Each structure stands twice: as structure tokens, then as C-alpha cells.
Coordinates of C-alpha atoms in Angstrom, one line a residue:
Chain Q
X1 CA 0.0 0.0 0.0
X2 CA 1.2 3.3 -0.9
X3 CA 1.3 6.2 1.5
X4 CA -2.1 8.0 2.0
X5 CA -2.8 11.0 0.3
X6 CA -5.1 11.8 2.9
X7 CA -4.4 10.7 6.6
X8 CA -6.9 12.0 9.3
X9 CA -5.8 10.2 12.6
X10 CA -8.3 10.8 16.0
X11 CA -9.4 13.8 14.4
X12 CA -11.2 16.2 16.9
X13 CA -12.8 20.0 15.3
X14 CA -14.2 22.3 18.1
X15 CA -15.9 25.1 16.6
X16 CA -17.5 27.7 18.8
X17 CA -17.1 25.2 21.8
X18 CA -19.5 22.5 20.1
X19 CA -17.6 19.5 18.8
X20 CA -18.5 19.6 15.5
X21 CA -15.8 16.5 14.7
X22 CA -15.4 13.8 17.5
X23 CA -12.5 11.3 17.0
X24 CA -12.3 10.6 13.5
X25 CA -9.7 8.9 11.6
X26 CA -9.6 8.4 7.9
X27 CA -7.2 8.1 4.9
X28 CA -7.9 8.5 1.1
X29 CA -5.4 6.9 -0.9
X30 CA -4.5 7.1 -4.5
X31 CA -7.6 6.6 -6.7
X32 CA -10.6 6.2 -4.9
X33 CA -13.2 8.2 -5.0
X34 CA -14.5 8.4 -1.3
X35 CA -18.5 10.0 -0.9
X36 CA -18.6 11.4 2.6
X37 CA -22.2 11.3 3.2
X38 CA -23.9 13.0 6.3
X39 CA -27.1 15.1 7.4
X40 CA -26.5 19.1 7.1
X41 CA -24.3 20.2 10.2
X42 CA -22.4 17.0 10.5
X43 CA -19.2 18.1 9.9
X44 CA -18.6 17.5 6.3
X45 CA -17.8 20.7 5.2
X46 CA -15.8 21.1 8.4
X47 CA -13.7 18.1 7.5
X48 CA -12.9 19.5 3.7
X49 CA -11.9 22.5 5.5
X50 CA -9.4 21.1 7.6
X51 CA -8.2 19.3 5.0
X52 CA -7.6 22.3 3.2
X53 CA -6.2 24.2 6.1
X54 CA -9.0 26.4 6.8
X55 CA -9.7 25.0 10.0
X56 CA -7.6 23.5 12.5
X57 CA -8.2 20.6 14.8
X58 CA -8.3 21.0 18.1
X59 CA -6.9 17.2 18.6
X60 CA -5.6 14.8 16.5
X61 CA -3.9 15.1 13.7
X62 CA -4.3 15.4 9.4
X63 CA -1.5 15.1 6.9
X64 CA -2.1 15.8 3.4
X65 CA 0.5 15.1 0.9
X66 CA 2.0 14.1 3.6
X67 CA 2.5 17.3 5.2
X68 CA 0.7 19.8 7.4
X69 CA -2.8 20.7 5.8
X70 CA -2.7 23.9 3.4
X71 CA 0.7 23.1 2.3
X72 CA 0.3 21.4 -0.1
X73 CA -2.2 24.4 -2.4
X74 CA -1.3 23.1 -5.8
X75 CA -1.6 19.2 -5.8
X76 CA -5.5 20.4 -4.5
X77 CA -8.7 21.4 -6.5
X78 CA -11.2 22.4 -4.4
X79 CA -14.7 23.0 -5.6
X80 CA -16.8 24.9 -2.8
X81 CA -20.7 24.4 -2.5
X82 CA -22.2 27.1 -5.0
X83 CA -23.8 30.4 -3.7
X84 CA -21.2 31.3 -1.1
X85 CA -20.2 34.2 -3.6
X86 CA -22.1 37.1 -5.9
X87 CA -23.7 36.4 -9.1
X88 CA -24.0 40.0 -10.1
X89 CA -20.0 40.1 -10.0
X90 CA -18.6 41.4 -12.9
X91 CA -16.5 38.2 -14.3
X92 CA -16.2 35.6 -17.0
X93 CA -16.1 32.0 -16.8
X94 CA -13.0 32.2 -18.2
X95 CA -11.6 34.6 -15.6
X96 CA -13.0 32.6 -12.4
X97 CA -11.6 29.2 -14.2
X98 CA -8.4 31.1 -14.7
X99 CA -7.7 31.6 -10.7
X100 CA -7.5 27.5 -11.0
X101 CA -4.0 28.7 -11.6
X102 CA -3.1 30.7 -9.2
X103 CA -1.5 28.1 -6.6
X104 CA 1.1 27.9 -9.6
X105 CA 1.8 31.2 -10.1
X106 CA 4.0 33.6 -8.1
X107 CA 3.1 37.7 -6.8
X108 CA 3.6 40.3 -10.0
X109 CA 3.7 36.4 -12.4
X110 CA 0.5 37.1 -14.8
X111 CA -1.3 34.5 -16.1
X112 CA 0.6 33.7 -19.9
X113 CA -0.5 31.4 -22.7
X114 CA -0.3 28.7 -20.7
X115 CA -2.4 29.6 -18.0
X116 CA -5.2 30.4 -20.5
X117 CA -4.3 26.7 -22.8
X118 CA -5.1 24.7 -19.4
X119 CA -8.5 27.1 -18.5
X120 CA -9.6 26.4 -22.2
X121 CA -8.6 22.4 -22.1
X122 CA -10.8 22.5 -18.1
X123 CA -13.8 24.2 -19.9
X124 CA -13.2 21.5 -22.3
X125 CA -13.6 18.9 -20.0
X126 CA -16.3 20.2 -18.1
X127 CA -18.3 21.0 -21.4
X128 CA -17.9 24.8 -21.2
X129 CA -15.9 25.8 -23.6
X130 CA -18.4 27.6 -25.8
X131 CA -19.1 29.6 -22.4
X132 CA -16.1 30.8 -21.9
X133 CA -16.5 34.3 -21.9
X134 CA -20.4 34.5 -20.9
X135 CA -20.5 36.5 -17.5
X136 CA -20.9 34.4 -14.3
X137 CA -24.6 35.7 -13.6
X138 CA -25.7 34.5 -16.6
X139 CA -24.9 30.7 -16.0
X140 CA -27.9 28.1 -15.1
X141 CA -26.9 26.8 -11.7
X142 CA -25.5 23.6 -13.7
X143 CA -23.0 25.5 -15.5
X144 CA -21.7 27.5 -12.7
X145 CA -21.4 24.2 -10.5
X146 CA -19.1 22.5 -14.0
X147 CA -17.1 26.3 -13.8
X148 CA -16.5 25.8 -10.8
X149 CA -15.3 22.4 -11.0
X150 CA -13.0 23.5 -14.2
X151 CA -11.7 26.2 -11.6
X152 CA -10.5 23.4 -9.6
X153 CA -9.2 21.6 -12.5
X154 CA -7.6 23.9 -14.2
X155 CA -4.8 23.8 -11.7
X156 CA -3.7 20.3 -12.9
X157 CA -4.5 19.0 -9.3
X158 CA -4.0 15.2 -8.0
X159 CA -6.1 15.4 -5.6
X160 CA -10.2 16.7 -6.0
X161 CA -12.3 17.7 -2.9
X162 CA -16.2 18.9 -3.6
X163 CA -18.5 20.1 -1.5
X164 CA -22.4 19.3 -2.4
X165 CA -21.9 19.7 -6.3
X166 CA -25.5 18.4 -7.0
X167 CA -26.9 20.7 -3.9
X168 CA -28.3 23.3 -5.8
X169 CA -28.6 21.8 -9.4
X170 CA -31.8 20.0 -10.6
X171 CA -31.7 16.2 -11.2
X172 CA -31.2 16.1 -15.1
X173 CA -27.5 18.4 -14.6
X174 CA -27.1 16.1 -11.5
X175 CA -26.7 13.1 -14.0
X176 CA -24.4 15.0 -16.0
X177 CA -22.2 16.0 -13.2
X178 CA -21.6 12.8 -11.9
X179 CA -20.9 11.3 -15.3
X180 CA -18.4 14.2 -15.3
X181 CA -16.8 12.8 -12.0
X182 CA -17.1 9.4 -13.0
X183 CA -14.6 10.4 -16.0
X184 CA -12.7 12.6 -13.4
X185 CA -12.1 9.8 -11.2
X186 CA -9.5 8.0 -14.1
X187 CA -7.1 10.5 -13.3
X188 CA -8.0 12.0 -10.1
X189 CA -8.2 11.0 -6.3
X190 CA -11.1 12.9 -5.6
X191 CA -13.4 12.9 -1.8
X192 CA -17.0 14.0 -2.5
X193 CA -19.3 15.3 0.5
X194 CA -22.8 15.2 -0.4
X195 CA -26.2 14.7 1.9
X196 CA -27.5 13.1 -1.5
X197 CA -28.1 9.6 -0.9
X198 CA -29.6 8.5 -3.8
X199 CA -27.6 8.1 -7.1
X200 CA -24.4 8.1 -5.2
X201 CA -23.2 4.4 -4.4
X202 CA -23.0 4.0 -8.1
X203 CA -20.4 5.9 -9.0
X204 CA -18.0 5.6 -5.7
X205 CA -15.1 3.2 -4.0
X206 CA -15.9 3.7 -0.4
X207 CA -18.8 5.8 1.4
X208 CA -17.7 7.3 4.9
X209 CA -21.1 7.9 6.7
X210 CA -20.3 11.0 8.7
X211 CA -22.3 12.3 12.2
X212 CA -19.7 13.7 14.2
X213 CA -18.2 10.5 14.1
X214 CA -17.5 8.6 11.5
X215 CA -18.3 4.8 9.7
X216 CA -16.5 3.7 7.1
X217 CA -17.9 1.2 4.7
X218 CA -15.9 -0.7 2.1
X219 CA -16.6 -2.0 -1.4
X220 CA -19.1 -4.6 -1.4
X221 CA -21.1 -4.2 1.3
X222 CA -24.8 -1.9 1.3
X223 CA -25.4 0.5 3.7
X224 CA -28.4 -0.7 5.2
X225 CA -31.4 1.3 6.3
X226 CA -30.7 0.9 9.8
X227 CA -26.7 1.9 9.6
X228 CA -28.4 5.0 7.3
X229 CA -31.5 5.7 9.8
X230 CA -28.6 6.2 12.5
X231 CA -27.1 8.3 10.5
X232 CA -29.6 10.5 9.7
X233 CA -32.1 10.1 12.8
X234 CA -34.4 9.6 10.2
X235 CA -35.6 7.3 7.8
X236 CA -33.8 7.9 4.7
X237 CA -33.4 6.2 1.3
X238 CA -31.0 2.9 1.0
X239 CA -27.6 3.4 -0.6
X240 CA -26.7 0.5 -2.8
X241 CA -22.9 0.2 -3.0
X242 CA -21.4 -1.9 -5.8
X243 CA -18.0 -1.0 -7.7
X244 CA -19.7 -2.6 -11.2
X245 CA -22.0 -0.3 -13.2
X246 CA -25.1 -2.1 -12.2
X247 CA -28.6 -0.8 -12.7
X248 CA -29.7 1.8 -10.2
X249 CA -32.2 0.3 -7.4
X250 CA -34.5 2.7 -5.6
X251 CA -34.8 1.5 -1.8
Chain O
X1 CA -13.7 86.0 -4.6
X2 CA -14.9 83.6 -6.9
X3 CA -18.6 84.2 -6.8
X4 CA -18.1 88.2 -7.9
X5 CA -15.8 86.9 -10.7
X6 CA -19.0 84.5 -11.7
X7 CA -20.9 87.1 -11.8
X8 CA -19.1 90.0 -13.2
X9 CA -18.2 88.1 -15.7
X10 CA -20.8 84.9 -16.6
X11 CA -19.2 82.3 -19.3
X12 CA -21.0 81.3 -22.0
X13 CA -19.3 78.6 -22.9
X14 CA -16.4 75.9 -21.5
X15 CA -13.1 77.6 -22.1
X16 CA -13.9 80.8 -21.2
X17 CA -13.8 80.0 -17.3
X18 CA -10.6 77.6 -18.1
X19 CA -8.9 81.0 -18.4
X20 CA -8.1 81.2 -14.7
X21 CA -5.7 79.5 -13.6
X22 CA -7.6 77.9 -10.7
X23 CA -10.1 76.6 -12.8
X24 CA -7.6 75.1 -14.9
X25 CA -6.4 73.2 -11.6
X26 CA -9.6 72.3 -10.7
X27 CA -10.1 70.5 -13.9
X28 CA -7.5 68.7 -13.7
X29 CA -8.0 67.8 -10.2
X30 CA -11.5 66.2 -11.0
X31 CA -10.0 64.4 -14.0
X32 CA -6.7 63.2 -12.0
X33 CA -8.8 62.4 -9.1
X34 CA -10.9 60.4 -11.2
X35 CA -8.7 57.9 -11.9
X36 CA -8.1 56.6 -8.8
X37 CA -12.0 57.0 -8.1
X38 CA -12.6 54.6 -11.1
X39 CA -10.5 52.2 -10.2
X40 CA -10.5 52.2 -6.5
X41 CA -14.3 52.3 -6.8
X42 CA -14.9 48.8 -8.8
X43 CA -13.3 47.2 -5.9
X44 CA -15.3 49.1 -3.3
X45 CA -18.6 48.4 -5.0
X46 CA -17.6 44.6 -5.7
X47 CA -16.8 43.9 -2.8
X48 CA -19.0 46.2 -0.8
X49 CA -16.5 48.2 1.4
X50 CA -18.2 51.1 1.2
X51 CA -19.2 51.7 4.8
X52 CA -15.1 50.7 5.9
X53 CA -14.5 53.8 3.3
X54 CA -16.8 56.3 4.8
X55 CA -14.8 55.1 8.0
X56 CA -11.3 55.7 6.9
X57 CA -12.2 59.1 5.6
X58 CA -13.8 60.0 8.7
X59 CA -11.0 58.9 10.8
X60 CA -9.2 61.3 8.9
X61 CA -10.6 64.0 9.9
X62 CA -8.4 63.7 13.2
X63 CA -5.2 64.2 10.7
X64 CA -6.7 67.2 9.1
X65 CA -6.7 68.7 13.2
X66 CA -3.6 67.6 13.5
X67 CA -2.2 69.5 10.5
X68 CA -4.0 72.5 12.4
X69 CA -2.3 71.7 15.4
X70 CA 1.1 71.4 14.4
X71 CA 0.4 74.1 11.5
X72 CA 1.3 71.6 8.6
X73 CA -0.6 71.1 5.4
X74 CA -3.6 69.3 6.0
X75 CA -2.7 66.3 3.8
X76 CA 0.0 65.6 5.6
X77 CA -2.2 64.4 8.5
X78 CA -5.0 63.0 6.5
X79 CA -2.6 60.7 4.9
X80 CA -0.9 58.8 8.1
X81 CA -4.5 58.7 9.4
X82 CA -6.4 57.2 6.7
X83 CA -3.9 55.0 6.4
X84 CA -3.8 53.9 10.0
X85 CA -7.5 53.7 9.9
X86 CA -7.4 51.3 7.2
X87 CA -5.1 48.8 8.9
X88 CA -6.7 49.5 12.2
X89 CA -9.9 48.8 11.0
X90 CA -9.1 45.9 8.5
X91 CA -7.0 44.1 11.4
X92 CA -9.7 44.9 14.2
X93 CA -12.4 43.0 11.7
X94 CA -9.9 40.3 10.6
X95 CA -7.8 39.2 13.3
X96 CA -9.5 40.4 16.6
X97 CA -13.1 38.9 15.4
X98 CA -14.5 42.2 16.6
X99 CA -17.7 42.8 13.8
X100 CA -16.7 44.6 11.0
X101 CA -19.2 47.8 11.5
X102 CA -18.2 48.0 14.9
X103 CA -14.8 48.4 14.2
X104 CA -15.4 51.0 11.5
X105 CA -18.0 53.0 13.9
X106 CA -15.3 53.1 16.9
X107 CA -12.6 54.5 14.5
X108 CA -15.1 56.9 12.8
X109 CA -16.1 58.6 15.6
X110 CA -12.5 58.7 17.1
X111 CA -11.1 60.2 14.3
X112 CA -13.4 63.2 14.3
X113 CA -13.4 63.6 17.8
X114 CA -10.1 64.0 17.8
X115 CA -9.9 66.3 14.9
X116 CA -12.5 68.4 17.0
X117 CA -10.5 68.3 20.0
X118 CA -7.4 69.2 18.1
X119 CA -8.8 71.7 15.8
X120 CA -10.1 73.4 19.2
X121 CA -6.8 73.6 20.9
X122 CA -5.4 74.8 18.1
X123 CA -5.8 79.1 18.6
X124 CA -7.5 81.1 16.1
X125 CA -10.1 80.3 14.1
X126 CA -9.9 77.9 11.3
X127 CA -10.7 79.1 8.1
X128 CA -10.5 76.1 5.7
X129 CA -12.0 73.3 8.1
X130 CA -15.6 73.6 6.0
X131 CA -13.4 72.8 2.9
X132 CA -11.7 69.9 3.9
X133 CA -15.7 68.3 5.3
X134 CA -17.5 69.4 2.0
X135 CA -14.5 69.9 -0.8
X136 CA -13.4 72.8 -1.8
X137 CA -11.8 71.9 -6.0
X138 CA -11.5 75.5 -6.6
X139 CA -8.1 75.8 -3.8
X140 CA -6.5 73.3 -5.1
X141 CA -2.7 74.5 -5.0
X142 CA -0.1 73.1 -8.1
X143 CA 1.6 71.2 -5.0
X144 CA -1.9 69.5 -3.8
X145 CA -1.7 68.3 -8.1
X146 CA 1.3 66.7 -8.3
X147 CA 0.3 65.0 -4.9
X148 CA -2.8 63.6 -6.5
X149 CA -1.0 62.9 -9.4
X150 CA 1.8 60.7 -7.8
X151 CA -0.8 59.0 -5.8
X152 CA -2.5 57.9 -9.1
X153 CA 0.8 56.1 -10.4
X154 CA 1.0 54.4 -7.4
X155 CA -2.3 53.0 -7.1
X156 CA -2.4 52.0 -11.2
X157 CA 0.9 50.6 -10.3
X158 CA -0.2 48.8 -7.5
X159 CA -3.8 47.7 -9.1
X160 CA -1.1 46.2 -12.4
X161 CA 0.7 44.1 -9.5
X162 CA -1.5 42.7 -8.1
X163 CA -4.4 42.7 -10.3
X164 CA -5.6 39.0 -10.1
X165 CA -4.8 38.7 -6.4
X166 CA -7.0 41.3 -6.1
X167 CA -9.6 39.8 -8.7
X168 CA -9.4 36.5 -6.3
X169 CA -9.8 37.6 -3.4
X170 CA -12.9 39.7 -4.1
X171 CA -14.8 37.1 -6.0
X172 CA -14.0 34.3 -3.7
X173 CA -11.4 34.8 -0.9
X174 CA -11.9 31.4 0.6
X175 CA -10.6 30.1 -2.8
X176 CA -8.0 32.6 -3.0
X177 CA -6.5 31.6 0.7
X178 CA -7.0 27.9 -0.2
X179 CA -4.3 28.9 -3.6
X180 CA -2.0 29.9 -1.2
X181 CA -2.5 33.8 -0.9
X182 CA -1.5 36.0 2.1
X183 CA -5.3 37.5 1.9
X184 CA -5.0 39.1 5.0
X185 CA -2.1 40.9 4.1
X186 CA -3.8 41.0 0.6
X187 CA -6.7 42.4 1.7
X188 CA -5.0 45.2 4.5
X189 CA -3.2 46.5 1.0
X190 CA -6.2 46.9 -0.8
X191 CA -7.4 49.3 2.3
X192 CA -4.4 51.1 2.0
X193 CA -5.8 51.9 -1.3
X194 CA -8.8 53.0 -0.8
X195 CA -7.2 55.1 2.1
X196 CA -5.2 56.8 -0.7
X197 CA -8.1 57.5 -3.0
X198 CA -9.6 59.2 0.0
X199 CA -6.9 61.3 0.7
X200 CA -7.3 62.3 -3.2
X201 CA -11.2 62.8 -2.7
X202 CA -10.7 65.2 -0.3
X203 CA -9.6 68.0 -1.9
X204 CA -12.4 67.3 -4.6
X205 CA -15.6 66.8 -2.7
X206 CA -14.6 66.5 1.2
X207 CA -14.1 64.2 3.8
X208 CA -18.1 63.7 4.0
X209 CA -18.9 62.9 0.5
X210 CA -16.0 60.8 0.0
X211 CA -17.6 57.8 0.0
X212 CA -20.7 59.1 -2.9
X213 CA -17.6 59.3 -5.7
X214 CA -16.3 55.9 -4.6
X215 CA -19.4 54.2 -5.0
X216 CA -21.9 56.3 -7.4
X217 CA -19.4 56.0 -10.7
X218 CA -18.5 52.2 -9.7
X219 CA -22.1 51.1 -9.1
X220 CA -23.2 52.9 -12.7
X221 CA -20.4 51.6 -14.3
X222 CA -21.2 47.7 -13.2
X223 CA -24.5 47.6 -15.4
X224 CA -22.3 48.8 -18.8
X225 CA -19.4 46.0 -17.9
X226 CA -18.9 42.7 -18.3
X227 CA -15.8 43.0 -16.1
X228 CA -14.0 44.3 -13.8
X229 CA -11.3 46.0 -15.7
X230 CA -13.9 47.7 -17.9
X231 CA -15.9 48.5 -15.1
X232 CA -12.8 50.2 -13.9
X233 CA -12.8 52.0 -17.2
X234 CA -16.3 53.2 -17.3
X235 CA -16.0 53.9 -13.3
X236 CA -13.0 56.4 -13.8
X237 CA -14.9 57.9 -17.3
X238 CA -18.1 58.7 -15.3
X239 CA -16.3 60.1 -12.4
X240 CA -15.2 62.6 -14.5
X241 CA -18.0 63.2 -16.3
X242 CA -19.8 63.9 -13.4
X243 CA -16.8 65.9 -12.0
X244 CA -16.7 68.5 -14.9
X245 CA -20.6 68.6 -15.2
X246 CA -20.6 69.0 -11.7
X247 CA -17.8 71.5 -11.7
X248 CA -19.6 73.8 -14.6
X249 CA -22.9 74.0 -12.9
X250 CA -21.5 75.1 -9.7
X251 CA -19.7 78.0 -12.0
X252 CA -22.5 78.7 -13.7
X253 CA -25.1 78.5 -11.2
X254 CA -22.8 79.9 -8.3
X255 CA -23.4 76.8 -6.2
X256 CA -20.7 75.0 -3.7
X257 CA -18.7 72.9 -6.3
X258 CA -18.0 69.6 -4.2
X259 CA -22.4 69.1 -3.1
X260 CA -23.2 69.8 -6.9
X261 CA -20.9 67.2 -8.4
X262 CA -22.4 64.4 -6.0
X263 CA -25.6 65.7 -7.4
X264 CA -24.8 65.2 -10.8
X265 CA -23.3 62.0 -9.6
X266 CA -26.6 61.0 -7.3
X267 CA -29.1 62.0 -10.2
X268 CA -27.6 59.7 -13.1
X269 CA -27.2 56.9 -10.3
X270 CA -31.0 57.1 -9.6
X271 CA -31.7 57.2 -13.5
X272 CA -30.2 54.4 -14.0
X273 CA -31.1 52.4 -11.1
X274 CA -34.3 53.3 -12.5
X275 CA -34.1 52.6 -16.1
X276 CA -31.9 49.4 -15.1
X277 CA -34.5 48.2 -12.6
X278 CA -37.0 48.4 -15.6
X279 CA -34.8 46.6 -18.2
X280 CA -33.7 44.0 -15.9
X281 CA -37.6 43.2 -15.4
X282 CA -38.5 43.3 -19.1
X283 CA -35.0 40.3 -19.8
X284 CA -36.6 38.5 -16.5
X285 CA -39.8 37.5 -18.6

């Protein structure tokens, strides 16, 4: 086994004197494609963020890379959960997919050819190139969640951590953005946090169920009603792991 | 002075009141001080400093009675305390987790409290102080220009540095910390900035109506601009605009030249908030 990209080890986040995290451990290693599912306020978006250095733990320890979280900015595409910023702002696709590249780039270095060649080839991937230069406010939510996700591309990262990409979209664009990852996932590691537990198990290696705590299941096995209903406090649809493409089964 | 010149001797037309010299200086003063408005301004109206603007200008007030005090020119008090009230402020909010508007209403009111204090320990009376709160263009000396104009190469300077730090960290400045970027440090320069512009906007339209130019021309500007360098652009165009038609009413209509230009500015900002809010409901449907 190669060393984790991703090693969370008793992993405790207090935020605000609640524990938002409670002793979780976790490592993502090269190539899978981990869903972190949860209810809203469970700690998922907490965990991306200390991941990503934003927040830090108040026990335990992460390593990313390898090394102390938020060190490692340019092996990293994050794609935040949509609406945190303004529509009305005056900007292009182009130009928000260009700040992909600025964990490559130096102060006073402007973007060059280059910069704009792997932008182009992200929109490219994500099925925006003919977008390019619309302004941001005037993208469906669909095509501002695939920008966003070209963003985090575009800075030719190993490693991709979303957060909710199919909150805010309507179900036919959330078919086309996991077909997206599922062609993502040749080439990248990526961890996905979602509270969407219905297409999901399809597309993913392993599921974390995250509460606070957290429960790992592996390839193979179904998370059961009960394991989800504890989860969620609530009853909730079944998610049907299985690595082969198998027809979809609602619970 | 100037009002028995005005009306003695009524212009019909531009260039006949560019004959005075201190016409000629308040031209360019409104153009000059343009510039940094423009550009300045995008950023204040993007990212929607322009309360923690009205604040720096107001805090320096206390340098304008501290100039008094120690008999120096004015803008060599306005300038270390803008400039202080933009890192104070910026690191108060940031670092200390103290709420942003607090921050900027403690620092406010300090700043003119001190200028009143200062201004009133200071003997004699002080002739200029209405000038430095509502503008005065029509004083400004050749030395105050090449001030305003040294300030503008440093802020275009700056602005070309750093220009897609700054683009990053206003659109999204989680994203931009997460790439690595000292935003803090980022954003205490881009403060700095706007504590500049102020000191330029001084001179042009006062201490109180500071924050009118660096909003009004930015906000107007946003509806013609698909981004922000064009808004920019446009921002720095209409501030002038608004500048000289502001300028040439108050000559023509003897009015105080600093209220009339926000006027012209306030007018065409409700125009087109108005004619925008009606074409943005007609592209809804």
C-alpha cells in the first residue's frame, strides 16, 4: 500500500465550543473516490476545511501530501458548494476558471498562454468551452457548478475535494455532473461530501457515513437502512454500494 | 472672490472660465482624481467596502486637526491617518473577530473627535475646516496636483501588481487563501488603497462625500461591464463626467462645487437604477 494522500488520525474539530468532529480517523489513498455522506451540520464541510487548512483541529492530527494541511495548495482542486459568492459580480467563466492557476503562479507572475491553454482544455472537460467568456450571472446553476469544477481543474490537481456539487442543481444536470466525475475519477483522487443519498453508491469506492463521528464502509457491502437511519435520525433512502456499473435500485 | 468673478463676468461657454488659472487646476484635479476613483471604486462596490470607506475618511478627519495643530498642510495628517484607519480597522475586523461595523464605527467617531478636539486647541479660528468636510476643487494648489498625481501612479501601479490577487480575493477569498495567498495581508493592502483614493477625494468633494464618488461612478459603471477591468474604465470615465458637469454648474449656477458634483453624480445613479430596474424586469420575462 502506498502512503495515503489523505491521513486523518483521532481527528477532533471544536468550533464555537461544540464538537462539530469527534475522534475521527480516515485516509484517502490514490484513486478512490470516497462520498462522505452526512445530514447538514455533520461536519462534512468542516472536515474538507481542515483538509484544506482552513480549520484546524483541536486534537488529532491530518496530513495531506504528507505534510501539514494547506501546504500542499497546488496538488489540491477544491470546488466549494455554490452560492457562497455574488452572481452579479462582474466576471467571466474564463476569468474565475483562470484563478485555477493561481497556486502555480507567483506575486507580480500574470497569467501567460499557458495559464489560459489549461483554463480552455478544463472548460473543455467540463463541457464549457463555448461559455467561456459569458459572464458568471448569466450561467444556469448547472453551468456554474461545472465552472467551478473547471476552476478546480484547471490547476492540474491530483487530488479533488467537492463540497455538495449536485446541492443546488436540478436532477437532469445532476446526471451529468456525476458522469463528469465518473470520468474525473481515471485521473483523479477525488473525496465527495454530499447529503445526497440517492444516485451516489454508483459511482463511488468507499462511502464514509459522517455524524460527528464517523463509519467507514468498504466496497461490497450496502449500507443498510438501519446503519443510514442512525445516520440521519431519520428514515432515509438505502444506498446500494457496488463498484460494477449495475442498474440503479430505488430502496 | 470667486462668486463676484461668476458674476461679473458669466461664461457662455467651457473655455472661457478655463482662463483662470484655478479653474484650470480644478479640472485637472477632478480628471486626476478620477482615476483613482474609477479604479478604486470597482473594488469598493464589488466587494461592498463602502461603509469601511466612509470610516477611513472619517478617521481622517483627526489628521486634518492635527495638520492645524502642528500648522502643517492638512494632507500631511490625512494621509498617516487614513492610512492607519485602514489597517486599524481591517486588522480589528480580521484578526481580533471584533464585527466589522463596529470596528469602522469606533474608528469613525474617534477620528473626528479627535480632529475636534485638536482643531479646538489649536488658537485662532480655522478658516478652511468647511473645505476639507465638503471639498473645496476651486483651492487646489499646483503642489496639492502633483500630490494627487503621484498617488494615481502608485495606485495604477499597485492595481497592475497585483491585479488578479485582487480579482481572487474579491470574487471568492476562501478560494484565493486555499491557492495559497496571504489574503489578509492582501486584503490590509487593498485598504491602504482606498485610504489613498480618500486622501485624493478630499480635496475634490470633502471628507463627508468621499464615500458618494467611490461608490456612485463604480455602481453605474457595473451595469455597462462585463468586467471588472472595464468597469474600472467606465468607473473612472463617469467620475469625470460627473466631476466636470458637476464643476460647470456650480460656475455657472454659483453653487458650492463639491455638493453639486455628488448631485450630478446622485441623479444619473437614480436614473439608471431606475431605467436598469425596468430593463432587468422586461430580460426576466
Amino acid at each position: 500500500m502506498t502512503e495515503p494522500l489523505i491521513a486523518c488520525n483521532r481527528l477532533c474539530v471544536e468550533l464555537g465550543g461544540a464538537k462539530v468532529l469527534d475522534g475521527l480517523s480516515l485516509s484517502v489513498h490514490e484513486g478512490d473516490f470516497l462520498a462522505v455522506l452526512g445530514p447538514n451540520g455533520g461536519g462534512k464541510t468542516t472536515l474538507l476545511k481542515v483538509m484544506l487548512g482552513l480549520v484546524k483541529p483541536s486534537s488529532g492530527s491530518v496530513t495531506v501530501f504528507g505534510k501539514e494541511p494547506g501546504q500542499a495548495s497546488g496538488r489540491i482542486g477544491y470546488v466549494p458548494q455554490r452560492l457562497d459568492f455574488d452572481r452579479t459580480f462582474p466576471i467571466s467563466a474564463m476569468e474565475v476558471v483562470l484563478m485555477g492557476r493561481l497556486s502555480r503562479k507567483k506575486l507580480f507572475q500574470r497569467y501567460v498562454r499557458e495559464d489560459r491553454r489549461k483554463a480552455l482544455e478544463a472548460l473543455e472537460t467540463t463541457g464549457l468551452a463555448s461559455l467561456a467568456q459569458r459572464r458568471i450571472g448569466a450561467l444556469s446553476g448547472g453551468e456554474l457548478q461545472r465552472a467551478l469544477i473547471a476552476r478546480a481543474l484547471a490547476g492540474e490537481p491530483e487530488l479533488l475535494l467537492l463540497d455538495e456539487p449536485t446541492a443546488s442543481v436540478d436532477p437532469d444536470m445532476k446526471t451529468t455532473i456525476y458522469d463528469l466525475l465518473d470520468q474525473l475519477r481515471k485521473r483523479h483522487t477525488i473525496v465527495l461530501v454530499t447529503h445526497d443519498t440517492g444516485t451516489i453508491g454508483r459511482h463511488v469506492s468507499r462511502i464514509a457515513c459522517l455524524n460527528c463521528t464517523l463509519d467507514m464502509h468498504e466496497p461490497g457491502s450496502t449500507l443498510g437502512r438501519a446503519a443510514l437511519e442512525k445516520l440521519y435520525h431519520f428514515p432515509v433512502d438505502v444506498v446500494e454500494h457496488r463498484e460494477t456499473q449495475t442498474p440503479h435500485r430505488h430502496a | 472672490m470667486w462668486s463676484s468673478i461668476a458674476k461679473r463676468k458669466r461664461p457662455t461657454a467651457m473655455p472661457d472660465f478655463l482662463h483662470f488659472e484655478f479653474m484650470r487646476n480644478a479640472f485637472l484635479a477632478a480628471i486626476l482624481s478620477s482615476v483613482a476613483c474609477g479604479i478604486i471604486g470597482a473594488y469598493v462596490v464589488v466587494r461592498r467596502l463602502g461603509f469601511i470607506s466612509g470610516g477611513i475618511a472619517h478617521t481622517a478627519f483627526g489628521g486634518i486637526g492635527l495638520s492645524y495643530y502642528l500648522g502643517l498642510n492638512p494632507l500631511a495628517g490625512i494621509i498617516p491617518f487614513s492610512l492607519a484607519a485602514a489597517i486599524g480597522i481591517g486588522l480589528l475586523s480580521r484578526k481580533a473577530k471584533i464585527a466589522e461595523d463596529t470596528a469602522i464605527g469606533a474608528f469613525w467617531a474617534a477620528g473626528m473627535s479627535i480632529g475636534v478636539i485638536l482643531i479646538g486647541l489649536t488658537p485662532g479660528y480655522a478658516p478652511n475646516l468647511f473645505s476639507y468636510l465638503f471639498g473645496n476643487i476651486l483651492t487646489v494648489p499646483n503642489s496639492d496636483l502633483q500630490l494627487i498625481m503621484g498617488l494615481d501612479v502608485l495606485i495604477i501601479a499597485m492595481v497592475w501588481l497585483f491585479d488578479k490577487e485582487f480579482l481572487a480575493i474579491s470574487f471568492d477569498e476562501e478560494y484565493a487563501r486555499i491557492s495559497g495567498l496571504k489574503t489578509v495581508a492582501l486584503d490590509l493592502l487593498m485598504l491602504c488603497l482606498i485610504a489613498l483614493t480618500v486622501v485624493i477625494m478630499v480635496r475634490v468633494v470633502g471628507i463627508v462625500m468621499v464615500i458618494a464618488l467611490l461608490t456612485i461612478p463604480a455602481a453605474v459603471a457595473r451595469s455597462f461591464s462585463h468586467n471588472l477591468y472595464r468597469m474600472m474604465a467606465v468607473g473612472a470615465l463617469l467620475a469625470s463626467l460627473f466631476s466636470i458637469a458637476g464643476l460647470w454648474l456650480s460656475w455657472v449656477f454659483d453653487l458650492a462645487s463639491g455638493a453639486t458634483i455628488i448631485v450630478v453624480a446622485a441623479l444619473v445613479f437614480l436614473l439608471n437604477a431606475l431605467f436598469g430596474a425596468g430593463k432587468h424586469r422586461r430580460t426576466e420575462c
